[in-house]
PDB file of C-alpha atoms and ligand atoms in Angstrom:
ATOM      1  CA  UNK A   1     -17.805   0.424  -3.905  1.00 88.00           C
ATOM      2  CA  UNK A   2     -16.662  -3.133  -4.633  1.00 94.00           C
ATOM      3  CA  UNK A   3     -17.841  -5.480  -1.894  1.00 95.00           C
ATOM      4  CA  UNK A   4     -15.502  -8.346  -2.807  1.00 97.00           C
ATOM      5  CA  UNK A   5     -12.390  -6.448  -1.675  1.00 98.00           C
ATOM      6  CA  UNK A   6     -11.106  -7.240   1.827  1.00 98.00           C
ATOM      7  CA  UNK A   7      -8.003  -6.538   3.927  1.00 98.00           C
ATOM      8  CA  UNK A   8      -6.237  -9.239   5.976  1.00 98.00           C
ATOM      9  CA  UNK A   9      -3.403  -8.604   8.457  1.00 98.00           C
ATOM     10  CA  UNK A  10      -0.294 -10.125   6.929  1.00 98.00           C
ATOM     11  CA  UNK A  11       0.939 -13.458   8.286  1.00 98.00           C
ATOM     12  CA  UNK A  12       3.439 -15.948   6.887  1.00 97.00           C
ATOM     13  CA  UNK A  13       0.844 -17.821   4.810  1.00 98.00           C
ATOM     14  CA  UNK A  14      -0.436 -14.593   3.252  1.00 98.00           C
ATOM     15  CA  UNK A  15       3.128 -13.396   2.711  1.00 98.00           C
ATOM     16  CA  UNK A  16       3.794 -16.429   0.498  1.00 98.00           C
ATOM     17  CA  UNK A  17       0.637 -15.610  -1.518  1.00 98.00           C
ATOM     18  CA  UNK A  18       1.632 -11.956  -1.680  1.00 98.00           C
ATOM     19  CA  UNK A  19       5.014 -12.852  -3.154  1.00 98.00           C
ATOM     20  CA  UNK A  20       3.283 -14.951  -5.834  1.00 98.00           C
ATOM     21  CA  UNK A  21       0.943 -12.056  -6.662  1.00 98.00           C
ATOM     22  CA  UNK A  22       3.897  -9.654  -6.878  1.00 98.00           C
ATOM     23  CA  UNK A  23       5.968 -11.950  -9.080  1.00 98.00           C
ATOM     24  CA  UNK A  24       3.056 -12.671 -11.435  1.00 98.00           C
ATOM     25  CA  UNK A  25       1.637  -9.210 -11.649  1.00 98.00           C
ATOM     26  CA  UNK A  26       3.941  -6.352 -10.562  1.00 98.00           C
ATOM     27  CA  UNK A  27       7.341  -4.834 -11.154  1.00 97.00           C
ATOM     28  CA  UNK A  28       9.708  -5.188  -8.157  1.00 97.00           C
ATOM     29  CA  UNK A  29      10.163  -1.418  -7.975  1.00 95.00           C
ATOM     30  CA  UNK A  30       6.425  -0.953  -7.481  1.00 94.00           C
ATOM     31  CA  UNK A  31       6.295  -3.201  -4.430  1.00 96.00           C
ATOM     32  CA  UNK A  32       9.643  -3.084  -2.584  1.00 96.00           C
ATOM     33  CA  UNK A  33      12.777  -0.963  -2.183  1.00 95.00           C
ATOM     34  CA  UNK A  34      15.398  -1.264  -4.955  1.00 96.00           C
ATOM     35  CA  UNK A  35      17.761  -4.263  -4.841  1.00 96.00           C
ATOM     36  CA  UNK A  36      21.067  -4.309  -6.766  1.00 95.00           C
ATOM     37  CA  UNK A  37      21.518  -6.806  -9.611  1.00 95.00           C
ATOM     38  CA  UNK A  38      19.820  -7.872 -12.855  1.00 95.00           C
ATOM     39  CA  UNK A  39      16.270  -6.696 -13.436  1.00 94.00           C
ATOM     40  CA  UNK A  40      13.174  -8.763 -12.690  1.00 97.00           C
ATOM     41  CA  UNK A  41      12.168 -11.213  -9.994  1.00 98.00           C
ATOM     42  CA  UNK A  42      15.567 -12.827  -9.391  1.00 98.00           C
ATOM     43  CA  UNK A  43      15.904 -15.254  -6.432  1.00 97.00           C
ATOM     44  CA  UNK A  44      17.725 -12.472  -4.522  1.00 97.00           C
ATOM     45  CA  UNK A  45      14.849 -10.065  -5.064  1.00 98.00           C
ATOM     46  CA  UNK A  46      12.243 -12.657  -3.996  1.00 98.00           C
ATOM     47  CA  UNK A  47      14.199 -13.282  -0.791  1.00 98.00           C
ATOM     48  CA  UNK A  48      14.532  -9.538  -0.219  1.00 98.00           C
ATOM     49  CA  UNK A  49      10.753  -9.129  -0.638  1.00 98.00           C
ATOM     50  CA  UNK A  50      10.126 -11.740   2.073  1.00 98.00           C
ATOM     51  CA  UNK A  51      12.782 -10.242   4.382  1.00 98.00           C
ATOM     52  CA  UNK A  52      11.357  -6.763   3.854  1.00 97.00           C
ATOM     53  CA  UNK A  53       7.907  -7.759   5.121  1.00 98.00           C
ATOM     54  CA  UNK A  54       9.224 -10.113   7.795  1.00 98.00           C
ATOM     55  CA  UNK A  55      11.377  -7.365   9.294  1.00 97.00           C
ATOM     56  CA  UNK A  56       8.825  -4.556   9.000  1.00 97.00           C
ATOM     57  CA  UNK A  57       5.494  -6.249   9.703  1.00 98.00           C
ATOM     58  CA  UNK A  58       6.028  -9.724  11.159  1.00 98.00           C
ATOM     59  CA  UNK A  59       8.814  -8.952  13.650  1.00 96.00           C
ATOM     60  CA  UNK A  60       8.258  -8.979  17.421  1.00 96.00           C
ATOM     61  CA  UNK A  61       8.126  -5.160  17.325  1.00 95.00           C
ATOM     62  CA  UNK A  62       6.744  -4.332  13.869  1.00 97.00           C
ATOM     63  CA  UNK A  63       7.389  -0.860  12.467  1.00 97.00           C
ATOM     64  CA  UNK A  64       4.246  -0.938  10.333  1.00 98.00           C
ATOM     65  CA  UNK A  65       1.046  -2.900   9.790  1.00 98.00           C
ATOM     66  CA  UNK A  66       0.666  -4.568   6.411  1.00 98.00           C
ATOM     67  CA  UNK A  67      -2.549  -6.021   5.003  1.00 98.00           C
ATOM     68  CA  UNK A  68      -2.896  -8.441   2.139  1.00 98.00           C
ATOM     69  CA  UNK A  69      -5.580  -7.187  -0.251  1.00 98.00           C
ATOM     70  CA  UNK A  70      -7.968  -9.879  -1.455  1.00 98.00           C
ATOM     71  CA  UNK A  71     -10.306  -9.366  -4.404  1.00 98.00           C
ATOM     72  CA  UNK A  72     -12.746 -12.079  -5.427  1.00 93.00           C
ATOM     73  CA  UNK A  73     -10.972 -14.418  -3.002  1.00 93.00           C
ATOM     74  CA  UNK A  74      -7.418 -13.918  -4.357  1.00 97.00           C
ATOM     75  CA  UNK A  75      -4.499 -11.945  -2.939  1.00 98.00           C
ATOM     76  CA  UNK A  76      -3.932  -9.109  -5.421  1.00 98.00           C
ATOM     77  CA  UNK A  77      -1.749  -6.630  -3.528  1.00 98.00           C
ATOM     78  CA  UNK A  78      -0.817  -5.057  -0.233  1.00 98.00           C
ATOM     79  CA  UNK A  79      -1.682  -2.003   1.838  1.00 98.00           C
ATOM     80  CA  UNK A  80       0.256  -0.659   4.781  1.00 98.00           C
ATOM     81  CA  UNK A  81      -0.021   1.833   7.622  1.00 98.00           C
ATOM     82  CA  UNK A  82       3.230   3.117   9.112  1.00 98.00           C
ATOM     83  CA  UNK A  83       3.162   5.452  12.135  1.00 98.00           C
ATOM     84  CA  UNK A  84       4.964   8.733  11.437  1.00 98.00           C
ATOM     85  CA  UNK A  85       7.407   9.139  14.326  1.00 95.00           C
ATOM     86  CA  UNK A  86       7.486  12.917  14.126  1.00 96.00           C
ATOM     87  CA  UNK A  87       3.695  13.356  13.989  1.00 96.00           C
ATOM     88  CA  UNK A  88       1.766  11.660  16.761  1.00 96.00           C
ATOM     89  CA  UNK A  89      -1.511  10.165  15.543  1.00 98.00           C
ATOM     90  CA  UNK A  90      -0.461  10.184  11.888  1.00 98.00           C
ATOM     91  CA  UNK A  91       0.137   7.138   9.710  1.00 98.00           C
ATOM     92  CA  UNK A  92       1.698   7.028   6.275  1.00 98.00           C
ATOM     93  CA  UNK A  93      -0.275   4.801   3.923  1.00 98.00           C
ATOM     94  CA  UNK A  94       0.996   2.832   0.957  1.00 97.00           C
ATOM     95  CA  UNK A  95      -0.812   0.550  -1.485  1.00 97.00           C
ATOM     96  CA  UNK A  96       0.072  -1.577  -4.490  1.00 98.00           C
ATOM     97  CA  UNK A  97      -2.249  -3.671  -6.591  1.00 98.00           C
ATOM     98  CA  UNK A  98      -1.245  -6.172  -9.273  1.00 98.00           C
ATOM     99  CA  UNK A  99      -1.355  -4.711 -12.768  1.00 98.00           C
ATOM    100  CA  UNK A 100      -4.090  -6.990 -14.058  1.00 98.00           C
ATOM    101  CA  UNK A 101      -6.396  -5.819 -11.241  1.00 98.00           C
ATOM    102  CA  UNK A 102      -5.818  -2.072 -11.568  1.00 97.00           C
ATOM    103  CA  UNK A 103      -8.437   0.329 -12.849  1.00 97.00           C
ATOM    104  CA  UNK A 104     -11.291  -1.912 -11.724  1.00 97.00           C
ATOM    105  CA  UNK A 105     -12.236  -0.260  -8.449  1.00 98.00           C
ATOM    106  CA  UNK A 106      -9.995  -2.262  -6.108  1.00 98.00           C
ATOM    107  CA  UNK A 107      -7.969   0.824  -5.098  1.00 98.00           C
ATOM    108  CA  UNK A 108     -11.082   2.828  -4.225  1.00 98.00           C
ATOM    109  CA  UNK A 109     -12.365   0.041  -1.989  1.00 98.00           C
ATOM    110  CA  UNK A 110      -8.926  -0.408  -0.370  1.00 98.00           C
ATOM    111  CA  UNK A 111      -8.713   3.299   0.440  1.00 98.00           C
ATOM    112  CA  UNK A 112     -11.992   3.208   2.394  1.00 97.00           C
ATOM    113  CA  UNK A 113     -11.049  -0.030   4.185  1.00 98.00           C
ATOM    114  CA  UNK A 114      -7.576   1.277   5.054  1.00 98.00           C
ATOM    115  CA  UNK A 115      -8.995   4.509   6.490  1.00 98.00           C
ATOM    116  CA  UNK A 116     -11.387   2.401   8.612  1.00 97.00           C
ATOM    117  CA  UNK A 117      -8.426   0.327   9.876  1.00 98.00           C
ATOM    118  CA  UNK A 118      -6.456   3.484  10.655  1.00 98.00           C
ATOM    119  CA  UNK A 119      -9.364   4.982  12.572  1.00 97.00           C
ATOM    120  CA  UNK A 120      -9.840   1.752  14.528  1.00 97.00           C
ATOM    121  CA  UNK A 121      -6.115   1.748  15.388  1.00 97.00           C
ATOM    122  CA  UNK A 122      -6.456   5.252  16.860  1.00 97.00           C
ATOM    123  CA  UNK A 123      -4.847   7.305  14.107  1.00 98.00           C
ATOM    124  CA  UNK A 124      -6.338  10.755  13.523  1.00 98.00           C
ATOM    125  CA  UNK A 125      -4.650  11.398  10.186  1.00 98.00           C
ATOM    126  CA  UNK A 126      -3.429   9.297   7.243  1.00 98.00           C
ATOM    127  CA  UNK A 127      -1.014  10.727   4.695  1.00 97.00           C
ATOM    128  CA  UNK A 128      -0.225   9.483   1.208  1.00 97.00           C
ATOM    129  CA  UNK A 129       2.693  10.604  -0.936  1.00 96.00           C
ATOM    130  CA  UNK A 130       2.976  10.046  -4.646  1.00 95.00           C
ATOM    131  CA  UNK A 131       4.428  11.522  -7.810  1.00 95.00           C
ATOM    132  CA  UNK A 132       2.556  14.104  -9.907  1.00 95.00           C
ATOM    133  CA  UNK A 133       2.127  11.590 -12.755  1.00 95.00           C
ATOM    134  CA  UNK A 134       0.270   9.031 -10.578  1.00 96.00           C
ATOM    135  CA  UNK A 135      -3.183   9.802 -11.953  1.00 96.00           C
ATOM    136  CA  UNK A 136      -4.866   6.945 -10.092  1.00 97.00           C
ATOM    137  CA  UNK A 137      -3.810   8.248  -6.663  1.00 97.00           C
ATOM    138  CA  UNK A 138      -4.787  11.768  -7.674  1.00 97.00           C
ATOM    139  CA  UNK A 139      -8.226  10.514  -8.730  1.00 97.00           C
ATOM    140  CA  UNK A 140      -8.614   8.523  -5.495  1.00 97.00           C
ATOM    141  CA  UNK A 141      -7.851  11.582  -3.362  1.00 97.00           C
ATOM    142  CA  UNK A 142     -10.103  13.827  -5.446  1.00 96.00           C
ATOM    143  CA  UNK A 143     -12.830  11.223  -5.005  1.00 96.00           C
ATOM    144  CA  UNK A 144     -12.793  11.659  -1.238  1.00 96.00           C
ATOM    145  CA  UNK A 145     -12.373  15.429  -1.452  1.00 95.00           C
ATOM    146  CA  UNK A 146      -8.776  15.569  -0.198  1.00 96.00           C
ATOM    147  CA  UNK A 147      -6.294  17.969  -1.768  1.00 94.00           C
ATOM    148  CA  UNK A 148      -2.819  16.849  -2.827  1.00 95.00           C
ATOM    149  CA  UNK A 149      -0.159  19.394  -1.917  1.00 96.00           C
ATOM    150  CA  UNK A 150       3.197  19.706  -3.664  1.00 94.00           C
ATOM    151  CA  UNK A 151       6.071  18.680  -1.375  1.00 85.00           C
ATOM    152  CA  UNK A 152       9.299  18.923  -3.367  1.00 91.00           C
ATOM    153  CA  UNK A 153       9.162  16.298  -6.129  1.00 92.00           C
ATOM    154  CA  UNK A 154       6.165  14.633  -4.484  1.00 94.00           C
ATOM    155  CA  UNK A 155       2.498  15.274  -3.906  1.00 96.00           C
ATOM    156  CA  UNK A 156       1.218  14.607  -0.412  1.00 97.00           C
ATOM    157  CA  UNK A 157      -2.342  14.306   0.814  1.00 96.00           C
ATOM    158  CA  UNK A 158      -3.410  13.970   4.429  1.00 97.00           C
ATOM    159  CA  UNK A 159      -6.834  12.628   5.314  1.00 98.00           C
ATOM    160  CA  UNK A 160      -8.229  14.023   8.571  1.00 97.00           C
ATOM    161  CA  UNK A 161      -9.934  11.183  10.458  1.00 97.00           C
ATOM    162  CA  UNK A 162     -11.066  13.145  13.495  1.00 95.00           C
ATOM    163  CA  UNK A 163     -14.721  12.635  14.441  1.00 89.00           C
ATOM    164  CA  UNK A 164     -16.914  15.161  12.704  1.00 84.00           C
ATOM    165  CA  UNK A 165     -14.404  15.680   9.895  1.00 84.00           C
ATOM    166  CA  UNK A 166     -14.610  12.211   8.329  1.00 79.00           C
TER     167      UNK A 166
HETATM  168  C1  COA B   1      -2.656   3.504  -7.267  1.00 59.21           C
HETATM  169  C2  COA B   1      -3.438   2.183  -7.268  1.00 59.21           C
HETATM  170  C3  COA B   1      -3.342   1.567  -5.871  1.00 59.21           C
HETATM  171  C4  COA B   1      -4.923   2.523  -7.584  1.00 59.21           C
HETATM  172  O1  COA B   1      -5.661   1.315  -7.553  1.00 59.21           O
HETATM  173  P1  COA B   1      -6.734   0.941  -8.707  1.00 59.21           P
HETATM  174  O2  COA B   1      -7.378  -0.328  -8.318  1.00 59.21           O
HETATM  175  O3  COA B   1      -6.059   1.016 -10.023  1.00 59.21           O
HETATM  176  O4  COA B   1      -7.760   2.169  -8.521  1.00 59.21           O
HETATM  177  P2  COA B   1      -9.295   2.223  -8.968  1.00 59.21           P
HETATM  178  O5  COA B   1      -9.570   1.270 -10.074  1.00 59.21           O
HETATM  179  O6  COA B   1     -10.139   2.109  -7.728  1.00 59.21           O
HETATM  180  O7  COA B   1      -9.382   3.691  -9.561  1.00 59.21           O
HETATM  181  C5  COA B   1      -9.326   4.819  -8.709  1.00 59.21           C
HETATM  182  C6  COA B   1      -9.481   6.065  -9.553  1.00 59.21           C
HETATM  183  O8  COA B   1      -8.291   6.230 -10.336  1.00 59.21           O
HETATM  184  C7  COA B   1      -8.617   6.288 -11.713  1.00 59.21           C
HETATM  185  N1  COA B   1      -7.555   5.608 -12.408  1.00 59.21           N
HETATM  186  C8  COA B   1      -7.142   4.332 -12.205  1.00 59.21           C
HETATM  187  N2  COA B   1      -6.096   4.070 -13.010  1.00 59.21           N
HETATM  188  C9  COA B   1      -5.864   5.193 -13.724  1.00 59.21           C
HETATM  189  C10 COA B   1      -4.916   5.544 -14.711  1.00 59.21           C
HETATM  190  N3  COA B   1      -3.983   4.680 -15.123  1.00 59.21           N
HETATM  191  N4  COA B   1      -4.972   6.799 -15.229  1.00 59.21           N
HETATM  192  C11 COA B   1      -5.892   7.696 -14.808  1.00 59.21           C
HETATM  193  N5  COA B   1      -6.816   7.416 -13.848  1.00 59.21           N
HETATM  194  C12 COA B   1      -6.799   6.180 -13.330  1.00 59.21           C
HETATM  195  C13 COA B   1      -9.948   5.580 -11.841  1.00 59.21           C
HETATM  196  O9  COA B   1     -10.661   5.994 -12.961  1.00 59.21           O
HETATM  197  C14 COA B   1     -10.617   5.983 -10.551  1.00 59.21           C
HETATM  198  O10 COA B   1     -11.112   7.291 -10.683  1.00 59.21           O
HETATM  199  P3  COA B   1     -12.630   7.652 -10.301  1.00 59.21           P
HETATM  200  O11 COA B   1     -12.754   7.258  -8.846  1.00 59.21           O
HETATM  201  O12 COA B   1     -12.706   9.106 -10.534  1.00 59.21           O
HETATM  202  O13 COA B   1     -13.470   6.792 -11.181  1.00 59.21           O
HETATM  203  C15 COA B   1      -2.904   1.198  -8.333  1.00 59.21           C
HETATM  204  O14 COA B   1      -2.997   1.777  -9.589  1.00 59.21           O
HETATM  205  C16 COA B   1      -1.448   0.745  -8.087  1.00 59.21           C
HETATM  206  O15 COA B   1      -1.231  -0.217  -7.370  1.00 59.21           O
HETATM  207  N6  COA B   1      -0.478   1.448  -8.713  1.00 59.21           N
HETATM  208  C17 COA B   1       0.960   1.100  -8.545  1.00 59.21           C
HETATM  209  C18 COA B   1       1.487   1.411  -7.173  1.00 59.21           C
HETATM  210  C19 COA B   1       1.164   2.812  -6.726  1.00 59.21           C
HETATM  211  O16 COA B   1       1.286   3.764  -7.477  1.00 59.21           O
HETATM  212  N7  COA B   1       0.752   2.936  -5.455  1.00 59.21           N
HETATM  213  C20 COA B   1       0.378   4.198  -4.851  1.00 59.21           C
HETATM  214  C21 COA B   1       1.469   4.722  -4.000  1.00 59.21           C
HETATM  215  S1  COA B   1       0.764   5.509  -2.548  1.00 59.21           S
END
C-alpha cells in the first residue's frame, strides 16, 4: 500500500486547495452535484463547489465528514463519510481522485484509511455505491473481498467493520 497517501479533515484552507485540485484535474460532474449552465469550471460552478462543502462538512452541524486526500504532499482529491439516517451505524462513503493521479494506488490506500476513520468514528458498516462500468471501484472492492450487489441501476457494496469480521 502507498505510504505517502494521507487523509486530512477538511477545513477552509484545505477546501481552497481541493477546489484547485478539482479545477485542474477533474470534471465537475465527478466531484459535485450538477449545476445548470455552460460546461466546465465556470465561476458559478466553483462557487457551488465551495458552498457544497461548506454546507455539508464545515457547517456548525455537518451532515458528513470530508477528508482532503494528500499524495506526495499535494491535495489530489476528497473522501467522505456520510451517516445513513435509516441505518444506524452505517456510513456511505464517496471518493474522487484527480485524473492524473488515478490508477497509481491512491484509491487503494484511501479505502484502507477511510475504513480506519469510519471504525474510529464508531461506524460498524461502510457502504459504497457505483455504476457497473466503474471498474476501479469494482477492483477495489474485490481486493478487500467484498461483493458488489446490484441495486437497480447501481452496484452497492457494504463493508462490515465489526470486530472479528474486519
Ligand atoms: C474510483 C477511484 C477513486 C479509484 O482510485 P485509483 O487511485 O484510480 O485506484 P487504484 O489506483 O488504487 O486502483 C484500484 C484498483 O482499480 C484498478 N483500476 C484503476 N483504474 C482502473 C480502470 N480505469 N479500469 C480498470 N481497473 C482500474 C486498479 O488496477 C486496482 O486494481 P488492483 O487492486 O486489482 O490492482 C478513482 O478512479 C476516481 O476518483 N474515479 C472517479 C470518481 C469515482 O468514480 N469515484 C467512486 C465513486 S464511490
